Every structure is written in C-alpha cells, then in structure tokens.
Short mmCIF file of C-alpha atoms in Angstrom, two decimals:
data_model
loop_
_atom_site.label_atom_id
_atom_site.label_comp_id
_atom_site.label_asym_id
_atom_site.label_seq_id
_atom_site.Cartn_x
_atom_site.Cartn_y
_atom_site.Cartn_z
CA LYS A 1 5.44 3.16 -16.44
CA GLN A 2 5.57 0.82 -13.75
CA GLU A 3 3.34 -1.92 -14.27
CA VAL A 4 3.42 -4.67 -11.68
CA THR A 5 1.49 -8.44 -12.45
CA GLN A 6 0.83 -10.85 -9.54
CA ILE A 7 0.18 -14.23 -10.66
CA PRO A 8 -1.58 -16.55 -9.57
CA ALA A 9 -4.59 -14.15 -8.74
CA ALA A 10 -6.06 -16.66 -6.45
CA LEU A 11 -4.32 -19.65 -4.75
CA SER A 12 -6.00 -22.12 -2.06
CA VAL A 13 -3.60 -24.83 -0.70
CA PRO A 14 -3.87 -27.31 2.80
CA GLU A 15 -2.13 -26.62 5.55
CA GLY A 16 1.42 -27.51 5.92
CA GLU A 17 2.28 -27.41 2.30
CA ASN A 18 4.65 -24.81 0.88
CA LEU A 19 4.02 -21.97 -1.06
CA VAL A 20 5.21 -19.47 -4.21
CA LEU A 21 3.80 -16.49 -4.84
CA ASN A 22 5.44 -14.55 -7.74
CA CYS A 23 5.71 -10.60 -8.65
CA SER A 24 7.17 -9.02 -12.09
CA PHE A 25 7.63 -5.79 -12.90
CA THR A 26 8.28 -4.21 -16.45
CA ASP A 27 11.11 -1.06 -15.71
CA SER A 28 14.14 -2.82 -14.01
CA ALA A 29 14.66 0.47 -11.87
CA ILE A 30 13.45 0.46 -8.94
CA TYR A 31 14.78 1.44 -5.22
CA ASN A 32 13.04 -1.81 -3.31
CA LEU A 33 10.21 -3.91 -3.50
CA GLN A 34 7.85 -4.64 -0.70
CA TRP A 35 5.63 -7.52 0.05
CA PHE A 36 2.20 -6.87 2.22
CA ARG A 37 -0.32 -8.78 3.22
CA GLN A 38 -3.91 -7.45 4.12
CA ASP A 39 -6.49 -9.30 5.52
CA PRO A 40 -9.93 -8.84 4.54
CA GLY A 41 -11.79 -4.94 6.16
CA LYS A 42 -7.79 -4.30 7.20
CA GLY A 43 -4.74 -1.97 6.30
CA LEU A 44 -1.81 -3.52 5.08
CA THR A 45 0.63 -4.81 7.20
CA SER A 46 4.72 -4.78 5.73
CA LEU A 47 5.83 -8.62 5.32
CA LEU A 48 9.16 -7.75 4.00
CA LEU A 49 11.66 -5.15 1.72
CA ILE A 50 13.85 -6.10 -0.25
CA GLN A 51 16.28 -3.32 -1.39
CA SER A 52 17.79 -3.18 -5.17
CA SER A 53 21.05 -4.25 -3.66
CA GLN A 54 19.77 -7.28 -2.85
CA ARG A 55 19.01 -10.28 -3.77
CA GLU A 56 16.68 -12.17 -1.31
CA GLN A 57 15.18 -11.53 2.68
CA THR A 58 13.88 -13.56 4.96
CA SER A 59 11.66 -13.46 7.77
CA GLY A 60 10.38 -16.18 10.16
CA ARG A 61 8.92 -18.79 7.87
CA LEU A 62 9.05 -16.12 4.45
CA ASN A 63 11.24 -15.94 2.35
CA ALA A 64 11.38 -13.37 -0.39
CA SER A 65 14.02 -12.80 -3.55
CA LEU A 66 14.23 -10.69 -6.14
CA ASP A 67 16.09 -10.50 -9.51
CA LYS A 68 16.31 -7.00 -11.24
CA SER A 69 16.90 -7.83 -14.22
CA SER A 70 14.39 -9.76 -14.88
CA GLY A 71 12.05 -7.64 -13.49
CA ARG A 72 10.80 -10.80 -11.08
CA SER A 73 10.03 -11.33 -7.33
CA THR A 74 8.59 -14.65 -5.39
CA LEU A 75 7.37 -14.70 -2.06
CA TYR A 76 7.72 -18.49 -0.77
CA ILE A 77 5.62 -19.43 2.33
CA ALA A 78 6.95 -22.42 4.87
CA ALA A 79 4.42 -25.12 6.18
CA SER A 80 1.51 -23.00 5.09
CA GLN A 81 -1.56 -22.03 8.63
CA PRO A 82 -5.33 -21.04 7.92
CA GLY A 83 -3.66 -18.39 9.68
CA ASP A 84 -1.80 -17.24 6.32
CA SER A 85 -4.79 -16.81 4.57
CA ALA A 86 -5.35 -13.09 3.52
CA THR A 87 -4.26 -11.00 0.54
CA TYR A 88 -0.31 -11.13 -0.54
CA LEU A 89 0.57 -8.10 -2.68
CA CYS A 90 3.86 -7.07 -3.61
CA ALA A 91 5.12 -3.92 -4.45
CA VAL A 92 7.81 -1.50 -6.12
CA ARG A 93 9.27 1.61 -5.48
CA GLY A 94 10.61 3.40 -8.73
CA SER A 95 13.23 6.26 -9.70
CA ASN A 96 10.06 9.01 -9.34
CA TYR A 97 9.60 7.71 -5.88
CA LYS A 98 6.50 5.96 -6.33
CA LEU A 99 6.09 2.52 -4.89
CA THR A 100 3.00 0.62 -7.53
CA PHE A 101 0.91 -2.17 -6.52
CA GLY A 102 0.11 -5.43 -8.08
CA LYS A 103 -3.51 -6.54 -8.25
CA GLY A 104 -2.48 -8.88 -5.41
CA THR A 105 -2.52 -12.90 -4.47
CA LEU A 106 -5.84 -14.24 -2.51
CA LEU A 107 -4.55 -16.99 -0.64
CA THR A 108 -6.49 -19.52 1.64
CA VAL A 109 -5.06 -22.32 3.59
CA ASN A 110 -7.34 -24.87 4.41
CA PRO A 111 -6.88 -26.71 7.65
CA ASP B 1 1.11 2.89 20.46
CA THR B 2 -0.48 2.85 17.13
CA ALA B 3 1.99 3.99 14.56
CA VAL B 4 0.16 4.79 11.51
CA SER B 5 -3.63 5.94 12.35
CA GLN B 6 -6.17 7.87 11.07
CA THR B 7 -9.66 8.64 11.60
CA PRO B 8 -12.69 7.84 11.14
CA LYS B 9 -12.24 4.64 9.92
CA TYR B 10 -16.34 4.68 8.71
CA LEU B 11 -17.63 7.07 6.42
CA VAL B 12 -20.63 7.67 5.36
CA THR B 13 -21.94 10.45 3.91
CA GLN B 14 -24.48 12.73 0.79
CA MET B 15 -23.24 13.83 -2.29
CA GLY B 16 -21.81 17.26 -2.74
CA ASN B 17 -20.48 16.91 1.30
CA ASP B 18 -17.34 18.30 1.83
CA LYS B 19 -15.43 15.69 4.80
CA SER B 20 -11.78 15.66 5.70
CA ILE B 21 -9.80 12.27 7.10
CA LYS B 22 -7.16 12.52 9.09
CA CYS B 23 -3.42 11.27 9.56
CA GLU B 24 -1.24 11.03 12.18
CA GLN B 25 2.18 8.22 12.46
CA ASN B 26 4.36 8.49 15.56
CA LEU B 27 7.54 6.99 13.52
CA GLY B 28 9.51 9.77 13.47
CA HIS B 29 9.08 9.27 9.54
CA ASP B 30 9.56 12.18 6.98
CA THR B 31 7.44 10.90 4.12
CA MET B 32 3.72 10.85 3.73
CA TYR B 33 1.26 9.42 1.96
CA TRP B 34 -2.64 9.10 0.62
CA TYR B 35 -3.63 5.82 -1.36
CA LYS B 36 -6.92 5.24 -3.25
CA GLN B 37 -8.06 0.81 -3.16
CA ASP B 38 -11.57 0.93 -5.80
CA SER B 39 -13.56 -1.13 -5.33
CA LYS B 40 -11.47 -4.37 -7.45
CA LYS B 41 -9.24 -3.70 -3.94
CA PHE B 42 -6.55 -2.13 -6.70
CA LEU B 43 -4.09 -0.10 -4.63
CA LYS B 44 -2.89 3.35 -6.18
CA ILE B 45 -0.49 6.44 -5.01
CA MET B 46 -2.64 9.39 -4.79
CA PHE B 47 -0.01 12.21 -2.84
CA SER B 48 2.66 12.38 -1.26
CA TYR B 49 4.14 15.06 1.24
CA ASN B 50 7.64 14.91 2.55
CA ASN B 51 8.83 16.34 5.58
CA LYS B 52 5.50 19.20 5.00
CA GLU B 53 6.47 19.23 1.06
CA LEU B 54 3.77 17.46 -1.64
CA ILE B 55 6.41 15.34 -3.81
CA ILE B 56 4.08 13.41 -5.80
CA ASN B 57 0.46 14.83 -6.79
CA GLU B 58 -0.95 12.13 -9.34
CA THR B 59 -3.82 12.53 -11.38
CA VAL B 60 -6.53 13.17 -9.53
CA PRO B 61 -9.06 15.14 -9.58
CA ASN B 62 -8.58 18.78 -7.80
CA ARG B 63 -11.64 18.64 -5.30
CA PHE B 64 -9.19 16.25 -2.92
CA SER B 65 -6.66 18.58 -1.23
CA PRO B 66 -3.87 16.99 1.06
CA LYS B 67 -2.60 19.17 4.11
CA SER B 68 0.37 18.54 6.32
CA PRO B 69 0.51 20.90 8.88
CA ASP B 70 4.00 19.07 9.73
CA LYS B 71 5.58 15.98 9.50
CA ALA B 72 3.74 13.79 11.69
CA HIS B 73 0.10 14.91 9.73
CA LEU B 74 -1.06 14.45 6.46
CA ASN B 75 -4.51 15.25 6.26
CA LEU B 76 -6.85 14.71 3.40
CA HIS B 77 -10.25 16.93 2.70
CA ILE B 78 -12.34 15.93 -0.49
CA ASN B 79 -14.88 18.59 -2.10
CA SER B 80 -18.17 18.03 -3.55
CA LEU B 81 -18.22 14.21 -2.46
CA GLU B 82 -19.29 12.22 -5.67
CA LEU B 83 -20.39 8.34 -6.00
CA GLY B 84 -17.09 7.27 -7.13
CA ASP B 85 -15.51 8.91 -4.58
CA SER B 86 -16.13 6.24 -2.67
CA ALA B 87 -12.99 3.29 -1.20
CA VAL B 88 -11.24 3.03 0.49
CA TYR B 89 -8.52 5.97 1.88
CA PHE B 90 -4.96 4.49 3.24
CA CYS B 91 -2.21 6.48 4.62
CA ALA B 92 0.82 5.68 4.61
CA SER B 93 4.84 7.08 6.26
CA SER B 94 8.37 6.19 5.70
CA GLN B 95 11.49 6.91 6.47
CA ALA B 96 12.69 8.55 3.32
CA THR B 97 11.49 9.11 -0.30
CA SER B 98 13.80 6.61 -1.69
CA GLY B 99 14.40 4.09 0.40
CA GLY B 100 12.60 1.80 3.95
CA ALA B 101 9.47 0.40 4.30
CA GLN B 102 6.26 1.58 3.85
CA TYR B 103 3.85 1.52 7.04
CA PHE B 104 0.18 2.14 6.11
CA GLY B 105 -2.98 2.67 8.62
CA ALA B 106 -5.79 0.36 8.41
CA GLY B 107 -7.68 2.64 6.22
CA THR B 108 -10.32 4.84 5.99
CA ARG B 109 -13.77 3.23 4.33
CA LEU B 110 -15.94 6.32 2.41
CA SER B 111 -19.18 5.55 0.86
CA VAL B 112 -20.78 8.33 -0.82
CA LEU B 113 -24.31 8.17 -1.22
#
C-alpha cells in the first residue's frame, strides 16, 4: 500500500527566502508525481507534474525533482512571496492508477 | 470557462437525507474522479471512471453511488446521509488513467446536521 509523507507539516519563512518542501513515498512503482497547492477553502491547483522517467520539472520560481529509486521528491520555491502562502500537497500515481496524497505542508510567507 | 465544475459549492442537510453532487469537465478528458477531504484535510480517492466505466472503487459505504452519464460528467449520489459524511468532496479529471495531470474542481463542502 502506497504511503506518502510530507515534511515539514508546517513552515514559516520571511519573504524572499528560498525554501524546500519534501515528499517521500514507500512504493517506487509510480507513473508520475504531482505537486498541488491548496488555498484555504479552495480547490487544488496543479503546480508541476513529473513523469516517472523524468528527474525534474520547472515552472517559474518552482522546481520539482524526483528520485524514484529512493522514493523522494522535493519542491523548491525561489524568492518566496506572501502570495505563496498555502498548503502544498504531493501526490503519487501508482500502478493501480490511484493518486495517493500526502497530508501537505502548510507554508506561511511573512512580509 | 471553468475546466472542472462542481455543484453545489455548499450543501447543508439533515441526517438521513439523500443528496447528489454534480461534476462536469470541459477538458475533453477520459477519466474522472471523486475524492473526499476530511476534517484533518487528508485527501483520499473514492471512485474513478474512465469513459463511463468504473475503474477504481475504494472501500466506500455503498450509500455512495457514482453515476457517469457520459465521459464529461460524473455525479455522486449519497443515500441516508450520516454525520461522518461531512467533508469536502472534490471532483477531478485527467486525460487518461495512467498519465497526465489531474485537474480539480473547487470542491463541495457537505455538512450533515
């Protein structure tokens, strides 16, 4: 059974800092890994999708890496802004087609 | 135009009632999903349909019944609502079952009193 763990559970940083969010998963037989953000009371916004054959994906100030063999992914946010404050969720799609989510990292960027 | 839309956004009802949540996607995707996010914000898959065919059916009470009239719609019907059904329910879609990003609706907040 796939389990996804996100560390830390919460993170508070001053504006302008670079930061890293971590995600680990127990079953390396995955199709892809997706990072989302969720704002309070809102739905999920897809940030980055990494296929199992890829090592990283970049979008603007975001960079996500994937090390399938060790069951790890990181989301790097450069030059953080208050608007980046949200819960960041990592989810892996396994061979059973299911998307398994971590519990998220609550990020607060202070002005 | 919203890619994945759910209605209603909020649903407040009494225990024992039957209710439905509707979901539509205009992305041309083949696969649609229902997720439940509990009070601890943990998201868990409930069902998945690919081209109107059920492919994922998690351990969900049979009071929950998904219905897919066509591949652009996946509705969720809940019978005999219980207090524990209170949660936010998210609909999502993706191009295929195995690859591609999943896109989520804004969620339906269900409160059972």
